[in-house]
Every structure is written in structure tokens, then in C-alpha cells.
Coordinates of C-alpha atoms in Angstrom, one line a residue:
Chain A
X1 CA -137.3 96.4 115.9
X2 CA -137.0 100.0 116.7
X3 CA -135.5 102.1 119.4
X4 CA -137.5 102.0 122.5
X5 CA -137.7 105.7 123.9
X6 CA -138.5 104.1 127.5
X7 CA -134.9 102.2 127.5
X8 CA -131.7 104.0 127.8
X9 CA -129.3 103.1 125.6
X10 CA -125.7 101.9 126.9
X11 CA -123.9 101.3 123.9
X12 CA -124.9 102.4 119.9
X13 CA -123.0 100.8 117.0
X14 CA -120.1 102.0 115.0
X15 CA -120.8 105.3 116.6
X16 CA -118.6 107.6 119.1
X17 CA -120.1 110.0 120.7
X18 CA -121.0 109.3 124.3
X19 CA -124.6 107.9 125.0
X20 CA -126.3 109.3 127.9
X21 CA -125.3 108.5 130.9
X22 CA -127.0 110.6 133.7
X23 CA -129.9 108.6 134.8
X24 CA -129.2 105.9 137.4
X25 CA -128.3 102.5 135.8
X26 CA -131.3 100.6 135.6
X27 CA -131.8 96.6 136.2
X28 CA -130.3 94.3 134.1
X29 CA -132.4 91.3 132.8
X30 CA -132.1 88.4 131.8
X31 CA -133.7 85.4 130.2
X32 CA -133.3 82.0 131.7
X33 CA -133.6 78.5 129.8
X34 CA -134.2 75.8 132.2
X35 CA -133.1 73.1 129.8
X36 CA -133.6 70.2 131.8
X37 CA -137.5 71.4 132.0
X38 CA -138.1 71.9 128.8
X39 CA -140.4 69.4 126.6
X40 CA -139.7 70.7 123.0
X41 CA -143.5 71.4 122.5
X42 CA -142.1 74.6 120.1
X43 CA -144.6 76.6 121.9
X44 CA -141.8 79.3 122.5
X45 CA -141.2 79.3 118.9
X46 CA -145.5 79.6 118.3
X47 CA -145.4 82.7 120.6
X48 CA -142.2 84.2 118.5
X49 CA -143.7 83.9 115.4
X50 CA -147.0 85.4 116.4
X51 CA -146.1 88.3 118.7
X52 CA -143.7 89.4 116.3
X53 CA -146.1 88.9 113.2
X54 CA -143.5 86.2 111.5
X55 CA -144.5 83.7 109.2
X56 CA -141.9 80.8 108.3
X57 CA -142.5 79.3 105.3
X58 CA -143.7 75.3 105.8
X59 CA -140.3 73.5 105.1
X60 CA -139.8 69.6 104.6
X61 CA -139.5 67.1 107.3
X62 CA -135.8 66.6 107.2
X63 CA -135.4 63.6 109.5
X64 CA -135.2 65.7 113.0
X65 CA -138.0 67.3 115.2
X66 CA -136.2 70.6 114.5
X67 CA -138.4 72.3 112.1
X68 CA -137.0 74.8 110.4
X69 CA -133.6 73.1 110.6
X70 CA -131.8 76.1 112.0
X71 CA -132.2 79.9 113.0
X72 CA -134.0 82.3 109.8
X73 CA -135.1 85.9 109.1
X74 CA -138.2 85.0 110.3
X75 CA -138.0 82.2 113.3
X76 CA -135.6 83.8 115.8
X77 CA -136.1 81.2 118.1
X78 CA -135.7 77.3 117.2
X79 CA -135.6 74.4 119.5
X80 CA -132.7 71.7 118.5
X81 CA -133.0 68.2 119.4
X82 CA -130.5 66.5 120.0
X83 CA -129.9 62.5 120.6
X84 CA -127.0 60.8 123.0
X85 CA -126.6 57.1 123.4
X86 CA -124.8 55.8 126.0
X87 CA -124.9 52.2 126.0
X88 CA -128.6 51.3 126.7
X89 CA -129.0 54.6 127.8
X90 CA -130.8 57.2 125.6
X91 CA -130.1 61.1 126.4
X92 CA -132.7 63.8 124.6
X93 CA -131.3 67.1 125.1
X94 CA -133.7 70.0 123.7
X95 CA -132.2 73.8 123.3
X96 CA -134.0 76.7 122.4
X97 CA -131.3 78.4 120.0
X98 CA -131.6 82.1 119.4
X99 CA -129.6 85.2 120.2
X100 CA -128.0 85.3 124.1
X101 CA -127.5 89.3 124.5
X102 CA -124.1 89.4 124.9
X103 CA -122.9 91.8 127.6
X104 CA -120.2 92.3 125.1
X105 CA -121.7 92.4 121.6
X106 CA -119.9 91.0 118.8
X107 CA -122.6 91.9 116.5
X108 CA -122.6 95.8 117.5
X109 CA -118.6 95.9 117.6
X110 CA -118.9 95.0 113.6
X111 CA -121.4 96.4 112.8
X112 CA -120.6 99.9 110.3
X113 CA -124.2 101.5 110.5
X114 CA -124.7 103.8 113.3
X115 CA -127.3 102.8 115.3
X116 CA -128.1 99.8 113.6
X117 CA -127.5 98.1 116.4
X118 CA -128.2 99.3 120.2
X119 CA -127.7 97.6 123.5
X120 CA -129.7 98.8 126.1
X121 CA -128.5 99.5 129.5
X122 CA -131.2 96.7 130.7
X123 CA -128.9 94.2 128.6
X124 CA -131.0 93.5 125.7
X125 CA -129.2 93.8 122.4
X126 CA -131.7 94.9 119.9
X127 CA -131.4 95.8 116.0
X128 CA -132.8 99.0 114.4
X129 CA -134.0 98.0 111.2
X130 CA -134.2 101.2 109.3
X131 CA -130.6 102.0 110.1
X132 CA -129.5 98.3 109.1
X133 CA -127.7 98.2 105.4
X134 CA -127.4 94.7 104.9
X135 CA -123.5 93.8 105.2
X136 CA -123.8 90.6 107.0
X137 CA -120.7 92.3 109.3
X138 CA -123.4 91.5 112.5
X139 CA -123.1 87.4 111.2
X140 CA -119.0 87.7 110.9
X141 CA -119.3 89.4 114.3
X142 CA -121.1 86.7 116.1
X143 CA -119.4 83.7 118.2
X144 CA -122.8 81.9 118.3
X145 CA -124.0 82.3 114.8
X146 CA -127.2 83.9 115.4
X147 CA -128.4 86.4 112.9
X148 CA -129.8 86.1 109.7
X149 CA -130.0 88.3 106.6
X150 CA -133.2 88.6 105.1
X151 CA -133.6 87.8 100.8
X152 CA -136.5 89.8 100.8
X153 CA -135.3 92.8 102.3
X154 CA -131.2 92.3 102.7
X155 CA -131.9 93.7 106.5
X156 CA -130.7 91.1 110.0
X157 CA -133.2 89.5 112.2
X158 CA -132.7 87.8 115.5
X159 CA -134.3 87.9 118.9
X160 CA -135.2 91.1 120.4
X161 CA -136.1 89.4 123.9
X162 CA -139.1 91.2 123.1
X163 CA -137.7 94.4 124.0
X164 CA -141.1 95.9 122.9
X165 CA -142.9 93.8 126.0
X166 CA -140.3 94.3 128.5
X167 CA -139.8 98.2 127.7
X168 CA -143.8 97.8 129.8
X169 CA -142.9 95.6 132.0
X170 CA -144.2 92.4 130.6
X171 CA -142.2 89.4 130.0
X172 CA -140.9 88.1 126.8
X173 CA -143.3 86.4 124.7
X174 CA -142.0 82.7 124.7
X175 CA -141.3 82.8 128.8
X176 CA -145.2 83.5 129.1
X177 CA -146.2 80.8 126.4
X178 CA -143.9 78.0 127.9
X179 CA -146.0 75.5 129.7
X180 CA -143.7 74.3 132.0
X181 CA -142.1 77.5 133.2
X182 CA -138.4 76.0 131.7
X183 CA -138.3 79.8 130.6
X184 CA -137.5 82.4 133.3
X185 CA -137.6 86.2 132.8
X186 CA -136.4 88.7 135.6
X187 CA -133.5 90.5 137.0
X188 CA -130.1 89.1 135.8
X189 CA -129.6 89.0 139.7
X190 CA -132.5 86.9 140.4
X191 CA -132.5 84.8 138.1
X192 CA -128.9 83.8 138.4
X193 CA -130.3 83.3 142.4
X194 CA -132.9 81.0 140.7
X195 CA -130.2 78.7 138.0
X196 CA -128.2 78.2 141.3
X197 CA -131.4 76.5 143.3
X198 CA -132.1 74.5 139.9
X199 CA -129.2 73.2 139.5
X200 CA -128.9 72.2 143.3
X201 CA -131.9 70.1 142.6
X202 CA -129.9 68.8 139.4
X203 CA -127.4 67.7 141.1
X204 CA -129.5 65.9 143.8
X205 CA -130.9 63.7 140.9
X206 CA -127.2 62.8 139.8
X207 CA -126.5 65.8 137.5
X208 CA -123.1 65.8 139.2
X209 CA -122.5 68.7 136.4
X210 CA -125.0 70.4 136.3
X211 CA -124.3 74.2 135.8
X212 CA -125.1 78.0 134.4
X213 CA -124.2 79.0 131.0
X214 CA -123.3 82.6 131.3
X215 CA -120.1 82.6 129.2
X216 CA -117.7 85.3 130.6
X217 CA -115.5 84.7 127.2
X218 CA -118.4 87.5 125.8
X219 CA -118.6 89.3 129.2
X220 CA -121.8 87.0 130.4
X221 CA -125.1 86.8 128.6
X222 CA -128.7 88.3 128.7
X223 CA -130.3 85.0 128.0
X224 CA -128.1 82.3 130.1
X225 CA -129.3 78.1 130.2
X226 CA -129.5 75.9 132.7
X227 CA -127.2 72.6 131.6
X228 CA -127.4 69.0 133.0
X229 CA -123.9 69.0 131.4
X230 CA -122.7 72.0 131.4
X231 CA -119.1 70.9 131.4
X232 CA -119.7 70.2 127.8
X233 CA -122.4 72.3 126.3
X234 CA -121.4 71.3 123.3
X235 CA -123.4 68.5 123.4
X236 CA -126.7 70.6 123.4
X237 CA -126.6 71.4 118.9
X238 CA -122.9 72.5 119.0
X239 CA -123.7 75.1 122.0
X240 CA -120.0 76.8 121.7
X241 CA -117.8 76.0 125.1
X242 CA -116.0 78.8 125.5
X243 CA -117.2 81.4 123.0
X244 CA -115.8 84.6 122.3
X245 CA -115.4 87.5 119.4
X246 CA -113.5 86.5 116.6
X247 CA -109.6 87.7 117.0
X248 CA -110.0 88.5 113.6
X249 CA -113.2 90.5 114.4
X250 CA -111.2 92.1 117.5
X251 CA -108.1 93.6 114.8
X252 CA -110.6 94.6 112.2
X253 CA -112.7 96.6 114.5
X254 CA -110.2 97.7 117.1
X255 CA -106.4 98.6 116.6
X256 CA -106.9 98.5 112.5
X257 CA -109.5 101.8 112.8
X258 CA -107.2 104.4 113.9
X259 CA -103.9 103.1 112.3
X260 CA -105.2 102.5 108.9
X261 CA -106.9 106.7 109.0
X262 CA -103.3 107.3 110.9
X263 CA -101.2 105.6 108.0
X264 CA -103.2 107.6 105.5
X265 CA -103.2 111.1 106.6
X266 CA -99.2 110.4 107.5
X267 CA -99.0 109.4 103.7
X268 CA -100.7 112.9 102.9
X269 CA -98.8 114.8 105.3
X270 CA -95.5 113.5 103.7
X271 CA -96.5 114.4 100.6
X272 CA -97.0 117.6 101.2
X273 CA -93.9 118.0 103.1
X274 CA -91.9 116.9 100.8
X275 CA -93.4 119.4 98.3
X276 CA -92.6 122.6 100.6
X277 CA -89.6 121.5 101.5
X278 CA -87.9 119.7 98.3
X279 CA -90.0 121.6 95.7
X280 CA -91.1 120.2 92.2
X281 CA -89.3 117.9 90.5
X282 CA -88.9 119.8 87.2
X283 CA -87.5 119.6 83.5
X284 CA -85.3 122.5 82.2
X285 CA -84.5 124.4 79.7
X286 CA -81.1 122.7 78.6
X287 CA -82.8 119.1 79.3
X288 CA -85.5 120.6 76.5
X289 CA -82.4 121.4 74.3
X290 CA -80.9 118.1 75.0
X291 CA -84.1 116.3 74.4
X292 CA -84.0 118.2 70.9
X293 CA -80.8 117.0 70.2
X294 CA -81.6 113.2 70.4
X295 CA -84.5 113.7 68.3
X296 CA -82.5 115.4 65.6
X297 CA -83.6 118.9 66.1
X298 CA -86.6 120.9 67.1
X299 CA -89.6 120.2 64.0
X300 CA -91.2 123.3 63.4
Chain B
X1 CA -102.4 114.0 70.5
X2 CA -101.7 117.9 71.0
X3 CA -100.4 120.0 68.1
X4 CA -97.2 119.7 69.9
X5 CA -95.1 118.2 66.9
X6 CA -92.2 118.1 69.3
X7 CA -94.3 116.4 71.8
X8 CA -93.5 112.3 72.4
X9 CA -95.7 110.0 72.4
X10 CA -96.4 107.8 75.8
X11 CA -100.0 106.2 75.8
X12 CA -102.9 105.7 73.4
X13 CA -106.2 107.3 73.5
X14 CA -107.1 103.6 74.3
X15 CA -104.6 103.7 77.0
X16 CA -105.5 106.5 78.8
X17 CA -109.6 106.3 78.6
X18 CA -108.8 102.7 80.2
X19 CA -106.6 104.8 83.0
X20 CA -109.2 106.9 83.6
X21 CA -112.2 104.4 84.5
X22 CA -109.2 102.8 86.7
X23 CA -109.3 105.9 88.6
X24 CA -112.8 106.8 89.0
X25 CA -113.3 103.2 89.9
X26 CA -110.8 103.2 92.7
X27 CA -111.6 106.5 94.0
X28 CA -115.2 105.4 94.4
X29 CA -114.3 102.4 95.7
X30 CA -111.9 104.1 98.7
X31 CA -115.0 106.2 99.2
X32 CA -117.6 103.7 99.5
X33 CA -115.2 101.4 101.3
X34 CA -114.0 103.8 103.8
X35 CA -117.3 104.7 104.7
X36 CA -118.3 101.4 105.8
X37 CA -114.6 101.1 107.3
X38 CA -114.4 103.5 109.9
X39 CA -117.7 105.0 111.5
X40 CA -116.3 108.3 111.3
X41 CA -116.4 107.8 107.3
X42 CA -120.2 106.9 107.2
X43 CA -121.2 110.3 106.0
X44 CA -119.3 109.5 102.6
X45 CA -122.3 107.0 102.0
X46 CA -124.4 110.1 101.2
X47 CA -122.4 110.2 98.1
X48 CA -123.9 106.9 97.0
X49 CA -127.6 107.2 98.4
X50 CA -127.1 106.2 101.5
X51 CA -125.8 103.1 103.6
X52 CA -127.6 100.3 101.6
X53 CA -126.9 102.0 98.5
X54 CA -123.0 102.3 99.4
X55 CA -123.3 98.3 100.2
X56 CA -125.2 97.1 97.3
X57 CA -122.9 99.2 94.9
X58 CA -119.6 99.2 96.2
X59 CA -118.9 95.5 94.4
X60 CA -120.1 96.6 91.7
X61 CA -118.0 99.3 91.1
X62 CA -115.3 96.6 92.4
X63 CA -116.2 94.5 89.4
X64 CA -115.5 97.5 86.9
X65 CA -112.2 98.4 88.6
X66 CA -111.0 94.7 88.0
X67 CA -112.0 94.3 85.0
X68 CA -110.4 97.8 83.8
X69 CA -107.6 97.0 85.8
X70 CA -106.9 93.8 84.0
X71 CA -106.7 95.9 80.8
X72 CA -103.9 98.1 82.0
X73 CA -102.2 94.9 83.5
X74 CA -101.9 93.2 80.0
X75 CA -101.2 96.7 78.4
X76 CA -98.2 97.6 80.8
X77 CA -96.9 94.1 82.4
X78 CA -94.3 93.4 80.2
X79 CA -92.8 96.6 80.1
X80 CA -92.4 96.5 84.0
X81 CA -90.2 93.8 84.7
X82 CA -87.4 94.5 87.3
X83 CA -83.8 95.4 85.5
X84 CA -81.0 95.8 87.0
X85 CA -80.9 99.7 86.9
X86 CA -84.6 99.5 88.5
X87 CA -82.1 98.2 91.5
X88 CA -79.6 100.6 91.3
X89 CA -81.9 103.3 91.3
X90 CA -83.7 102.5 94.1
X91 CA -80.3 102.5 95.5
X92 CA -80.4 106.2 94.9
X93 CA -84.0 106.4 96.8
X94 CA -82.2 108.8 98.6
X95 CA -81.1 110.9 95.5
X96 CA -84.6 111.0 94.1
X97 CA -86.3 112.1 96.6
X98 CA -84.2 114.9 96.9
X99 CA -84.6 115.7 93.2
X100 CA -81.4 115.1 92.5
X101 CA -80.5 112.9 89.4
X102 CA -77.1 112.9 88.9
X103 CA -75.4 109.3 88.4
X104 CA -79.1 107.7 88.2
X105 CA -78.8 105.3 84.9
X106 CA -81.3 105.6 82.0
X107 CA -84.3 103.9 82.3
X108 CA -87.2 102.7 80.0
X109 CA -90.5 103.4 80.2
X110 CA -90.6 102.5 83.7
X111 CA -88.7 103.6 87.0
X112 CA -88.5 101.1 89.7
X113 CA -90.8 103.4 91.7
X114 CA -93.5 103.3 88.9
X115 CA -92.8 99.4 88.9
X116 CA -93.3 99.0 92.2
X117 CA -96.3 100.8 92.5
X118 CA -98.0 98.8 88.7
X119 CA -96.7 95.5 90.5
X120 CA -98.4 96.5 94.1
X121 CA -101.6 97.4 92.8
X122 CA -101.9 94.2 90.5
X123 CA -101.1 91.9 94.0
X124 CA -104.0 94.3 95.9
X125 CA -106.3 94.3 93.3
X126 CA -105.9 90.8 92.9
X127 CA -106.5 90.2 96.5
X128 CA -109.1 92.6 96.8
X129 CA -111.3 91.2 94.5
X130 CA -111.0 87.5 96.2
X131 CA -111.9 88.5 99.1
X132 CA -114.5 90.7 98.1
X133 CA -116.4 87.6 96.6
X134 CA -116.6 86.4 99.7
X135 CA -117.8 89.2 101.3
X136 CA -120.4 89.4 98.6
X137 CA -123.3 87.5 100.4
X138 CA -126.0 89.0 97.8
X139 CA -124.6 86.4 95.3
X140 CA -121.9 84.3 97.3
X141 CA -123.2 84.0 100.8
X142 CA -123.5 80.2 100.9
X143 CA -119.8 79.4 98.9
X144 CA -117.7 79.8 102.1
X145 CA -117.9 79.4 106.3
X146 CA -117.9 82.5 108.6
X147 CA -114.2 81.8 109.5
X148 CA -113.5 82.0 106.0
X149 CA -115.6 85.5 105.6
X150 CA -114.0 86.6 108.7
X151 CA -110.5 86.7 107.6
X152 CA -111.6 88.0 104.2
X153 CA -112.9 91.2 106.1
X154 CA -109.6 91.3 107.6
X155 CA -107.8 91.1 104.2
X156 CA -110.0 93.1 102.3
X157 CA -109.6 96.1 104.8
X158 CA -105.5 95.6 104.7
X159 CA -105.2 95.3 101.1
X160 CA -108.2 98.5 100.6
X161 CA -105.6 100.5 103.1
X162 CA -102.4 99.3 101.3
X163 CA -103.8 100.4 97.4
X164 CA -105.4 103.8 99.3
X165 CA -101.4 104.2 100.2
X166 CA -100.3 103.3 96.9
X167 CA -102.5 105.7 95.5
X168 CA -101.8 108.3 97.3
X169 CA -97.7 107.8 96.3
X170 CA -98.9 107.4 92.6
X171 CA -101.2 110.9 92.8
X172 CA -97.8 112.5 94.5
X173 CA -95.3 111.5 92.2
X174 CA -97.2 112.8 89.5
X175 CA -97.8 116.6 91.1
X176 CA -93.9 116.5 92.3
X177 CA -92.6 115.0 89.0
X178 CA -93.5 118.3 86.5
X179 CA -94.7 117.2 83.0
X180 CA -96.1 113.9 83.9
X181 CA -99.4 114.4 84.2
X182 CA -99.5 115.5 80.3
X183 CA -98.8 111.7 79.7
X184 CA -102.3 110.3 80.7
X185 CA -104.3 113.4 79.7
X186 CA -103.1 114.6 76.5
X187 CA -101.1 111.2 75.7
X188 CA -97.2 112.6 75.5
X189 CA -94.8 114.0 77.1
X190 CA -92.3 117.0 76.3
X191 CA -88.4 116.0 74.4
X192 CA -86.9 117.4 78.0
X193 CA -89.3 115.1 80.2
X194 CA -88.3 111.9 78.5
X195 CA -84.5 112.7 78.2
X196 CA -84.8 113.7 81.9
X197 CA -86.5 110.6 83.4
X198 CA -86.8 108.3 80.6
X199 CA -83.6 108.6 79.1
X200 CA -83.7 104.6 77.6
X201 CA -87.4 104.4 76.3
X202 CA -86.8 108.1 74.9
X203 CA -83.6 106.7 72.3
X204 CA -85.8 103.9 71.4
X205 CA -88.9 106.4 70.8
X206 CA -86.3 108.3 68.1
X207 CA -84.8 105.2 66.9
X208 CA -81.3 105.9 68.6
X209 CA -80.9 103.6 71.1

């Protein structure tokens, strides 16, 4: 996607220089995935692919409703179905997988390209194509395993949360195509307010743990589910429990930086210290004659 | 070779041309690396064509720089072997560095600094070029998981920072040492140099050992 002009942007990637800050902060949104309402109709996935103008190539039944299997350069949403049996008792938990807009970005922290990928100060994390250069840093970056590079073009897709609609105040494309409203789209606020009334009523029915997924391990996120179980939302296609940037990620893109340029210039510095101060290391005249006298004399 | 027929020989034309693409290799490679390492550094991928250019080229040039590299390893290995006066002069570090080379013993071809610096760069470069396979996701995206590419970032930046340092000792040592340089651009060395610092490989050069 591309910058949006109306959105202010609260952090830019690998870039330092402070992003503007005067105008009053302005509401955060958020997407929210009542899971216990959803049907796995893939209409959500329908309305991705068409607002966006994506065409995914027809795959192969692969013995599961989820179609394609996982997350591509082109479907940035994907429901996954998944089966628990418990005794006589069969569970069908359906996710709609895609990118969660990390408050805290693993995707911008590694990515190298200026402005290749923003986060707004609305929440949404968005990438700017035409500054993108391919690196697949935004994949080794991510705890949830979201974006995907392109063959065609060697440039990541994921989600925008239709940053396009909201930037005009209209609601993400796969909230408005959902038929039975298991997708939310408002304030982060309200619609925290709203999980907290669902999963009263969750728990009424025997969902004794029932919860929000807002995973503070990546500072909360901009699209947040509603879980019968959400004391293991594992269960729901390997829905990471407790996820969080890479330490690995964290060392690379944090203390490393300024050590490694440190380390280097010191290496420089003491070079040329030791140059001004100890001089040349150089061969004289009688180590000439010397030499000479090894060889057997000076040829002429 | 120069005219110089006092002049001793140190490396072949062969030598010295496969030294050379070494070098321009690396240095691209610290520039195009650096660039995508620290975002102060992106403005070195101008130098390239930009930041997709600087990614789609920067393994290539990797793949030249091992593959040169691996010419000067099987050229130079044997001849840098640790001995025991590569231990007692780095016992005399101290002496060295302040260009003094009384009571230092004669050496071959190699000083232990020089060793240490051939033996470094063989382990980074090694390394380097590992992990840089599977950071290549043009070709090997699908070989290994994003735990494994992870780390590989991690090792390929500490290893890129650790030859960079290398480097910069092996660029040093030969502005500081006088009459070195000679070796890898003309191919020899002047009588005095190589009884000064070479003292062993020199005797053998002249048949007096």
C-alpha cells in the first residue's frame, strides 16, 4: 500500500529522525474477531481479494476447508479450520489468520528500508511498497509468521486493515462483508468494551475461559480475537500463546547497531593513532646493506 | 616483476590478480552489507542502484569473494601454520607495536599477526557464506525454518563486523609496515624488507638458510 497523507505516522522503519508529533494523538483502532461467531463462509477472504484487486491462483483441495493452505502474497487473509475431539465430542474452531498490527512491530524493527514500513499513530501497521527491497528481514522479524514475499515482484504483502478505507472513515473490507458481524471494527477502546460483553455471554454458555487475545508480549495488537479458549490459543492453527520479537531479532536490531559502527570507527581511530604517535614501521639503510649481504652482494 | 634486479620475489602475478578480486569483493560486500545493516548506512545502496539492487547483488558478489577466497586459502594455508616463534612473537606484541624489533626471532613468510589475520578471515568467510545461504531466500527460502534464518542474521552480521575489523588491521599493517605494499602490487619486496621482517623465508629465497 502507500502512505496515507490523512494518517500521521507514529513510527517509520529503520529510520531516525523524529516523526511528527505536534498534532493531538488520534484514536487508536482496532479490529475485533469474534471467533466463537464466525461460520468459515471465507467471505472475509472474498472481500480481501476483491477490494484489494488480488487474485489467488486456484490451488488443490488438500484435505482441509482451508483454501489456500496458509497466508500468500496475494490472500492476506485466510480462515484455518481446525478439528478437536474430545471423546464424543467434536470442537470446530475457525480463525481468520492475517497480520494483528502489533503495537510493537517486529516487522518495522527489522526492517533496513526506510519507510518501507510505517505504523500509523491510529495503530495500523502498513507496508510501502515502493520503498520495500525484498530482504524477507519483515518475515525473520515477525512472531506470528505473517508476511509473505512476492516471486513475481520480490516485494512483502500482508494485511493493511484496509488502511485505504479507514484513512475515510469506512471500515475494513472483510468487517463489512462478514455476515454474522463476528468481525468488529472501532476504537481499540470500544471494542475491547465490546470483547469484554462477548465474552461474558461466553462464559454464561460454559466457556469458563473464555477471553481477549491482545498479547502484551508485542505491546497489544490492532486486530485482537475473541477465544472460547483463550487459555490455550494454541489450539486455534498454532495461534502463538505468548508471542513476542525474536531475542535474536531484539540483539540484531538493538544493542548490535551502535556497537558494531562503535567497534569500527575505534578500529580506525587506533589506527591512526598509532600512526601519529609510533610512526612508520620502516626498513633502513644498513638493513638494505644487510639484506645485500645475504644475497651475495648488490646485482647491478 | 619490476626492473628491480635486487628486488625479491613474494607473490605471482597469479597471486596477486587473485588478491585483488579478494579485495574488491570484500569491500563491496562491507558496503552493500553495511547499508542494509545500520539505517544510517542506507545511502551506500546508491552505489549499487538502489535498495533492491544492493539486495539482489550483494550475494552475488558474496559468491565471487568465496570462491576467490578459496584460491588464496589453498595458495597460502600451508605456509601459515602456527610455529613456535609465531608464539614468541606475539609474546613481543608489545615490542611490535612499538616498532621495536630487537630479540623478535626470524620468521618465514608469515608473522603470527599475518597468520592470525589469513586464519580469521578463512573461519569468517567460511561462516559468512553459510549463513548467507540461508539468508538467500531468492534461491534458498524454503531449505530452512525462520528460527534457523533468524540466528543466521545474527551470525552473518557478527561475522560481516569481525572480517570489517580484520580488514581494517590488514589495510593498517600494511600503511604502518613501509615496503609491504610493493608485495601485492608489483609482486616483491626490497633485500632490507625481507631481512628486516622475514628474516627465515628471506635465507630460503637466496638458498642460505
Amino acid at each position: 500500500m502507500a502512505t496515507m497523507q490523512s494518517l500521521d505516522i507514529r513510527r517509520r522503519s529503520a529510520s531516525t529522525e523524529t516523526p511528527p508529533q505536534v498534532r493531538k494523538a488520534t484514536v487508536e483502532v482496532a479490529k475485533l474477531i469474534d471467533v466463537s461467531k464466525c461460520i468459515g463462509c471465507k467471505a472475509c477472504q472474498s472481500a480481501c481479494l476483491s477490494w484489494n484487486d488480488l487474485v489467488e491462483p486456484v490451488g488443490y483441495f488438500q484435505g482441509s476447508y482451508d483454501n489456500p493452505m496458509d497466508l500468500t502474497p496475494t490472500s492476506w487473509t485466510v480462515m484455518k479450520f481446525t478439528e478437536i475431539e474430545k471423546g464424543d465430542d467434536l470442537e470446530w474452531l475457525i480463525r481468520k489468520d492475517g497480520c494483528m498490527h502489533c503495537d510493537d512491530p517486529g516487522c518495522l524493527k527489522a526492517c533496513p528500508a526506510p519507510g518501507a514500513i510505517v505504523q500509523y499513530t491510529n495503530g495500523i501497521v502498513d507496508f510501502v511498497s515502493e520503498n520495500c527491497i525484498g530482504c524477507g528481514y519483515c518475515v525473520k522479524g515477525c512472531p506470528f509468521n505473517v508476511p509473505r514475499i512476492s516471486k513475481t515482484d520480490r516485494k512483502a504483502y500482508k494485511c493493511t486493515l484496509c488502511v485505504d478505507r479507514v484513512a475515510v472513515g469506512q471500515a475494513p473490507a472483510c468487517a463489512k462483508a462478514c455476515p454474522t458481524q463476528a468481525i468488529y471494527f472501532g476504537s481499540k477502546e470500544d471494542m475491547i468494551g465490546h470483547a469484554e460483553k462477548r465474552i461474558v455471554d461466553l462464559k454464561s454458555r460454559g466457556y469458563q475461559n473464555a477471553g481477549l487475545y491482545n498479547p502484551p508480549g508485542v505491546g497489544g495488537t490492532h486486530v485482537m480475537y475473541v477465544l472460547h479458549h483463550a487459555d490455550k490459543p494454541s489450539l486455534y492453527a498454532g495461534l502463538p500463546d505468548d508471542p513476542k520479537i525474536s531475542p535474536l531479532v531484539g540483539f540484531w536490531k538493538g544493542v548490535m547497531k551502535p556497537i558494531s559502527l562503535a567497534a569500527i570507527a575505534f578500529a580506525g581511530v587506533f589506527g591512526f593513532l598509532h600512526y601519529i604517535t609510533k610512526g612508520p614501521n620502516e626498513v633502513s639503510e644498513a638493513d638494505e646493506r644487510k639484506g645485500d649481504d645475504l644475497a651475495g652482494g648488490k646485482r647491478t | 616483476m619490476s626492473g628491480d634486479k635486487n628486488a625479491v620475489a613474494r607473490y605471482t602475478t597469479a597471486a596477486r590478480i587473485n588478491h585483488w578480486i579478494t579485495a574488491a569483493s570484500l569491500i563491496l560486500l562491507a558496503l552493500s552489507g553495511m547499508a542494509l545493516f545500520h539505517p544510517s548506512l542506507f545511502f551506500l545502496t546508491h552505489l549499487f542502484g538502489g535498495g533492491q539492487a544492493t539486495r539482489a547483488i550483494h550475494p552475488w558478489i558474496g559468491v565471487v569473494l568465496a570462491i576467490s577466497f578459496l584460491g588464496l586459502f589453498l595458495r597460502f594455508f600451508a605456509l601459515n601454520f602456527w610455529t613456535r616463534e609465531d608464539t614468541i612473537w606475539m609474546k613481543n606484541l608489545g615490542k611490535v607495536i612499538n616498532n621495536d624489533d630487537e630479540g623478535l626471532p626470524e620468521l618465514g613468510k608469515y608473522n603470527a599477526g599475518q597468520k592470525l589475520v589469513f586464519w580469521g578471515q578463512s573461519i569468517l568467510i567460511l561462516l559468512l557464506l553459510g549463513s548467507g545461504l540461508v539468508l538467500w531466500d531468492v534461491y534458498f527460502e524454503n531449505y530452512t525454518t525462520v528460527d534457523q534464518k533468524r540466528l543466521s542474521a545474527v551470525v552473518h552480521a557478527l561475522c560481516a563486523i569481525g572480517a570489517i575489523l580484520i580488514w581494517i588491521v590488514h589495510v593498517y599493517a600494511a600503511i604502518w609496515v613501509k615496503g609491504t605494499l610493493r608485495a601485492m602490487t608489483r609482486g616483491s619486496v626490497t633485500r632490507g624488507w625481507s631481512w628486516k621482517h622475514h628474516r627465515k623465508w628471506f635465507r630460503q629465497e637466496v638458498g642460505k638458510p
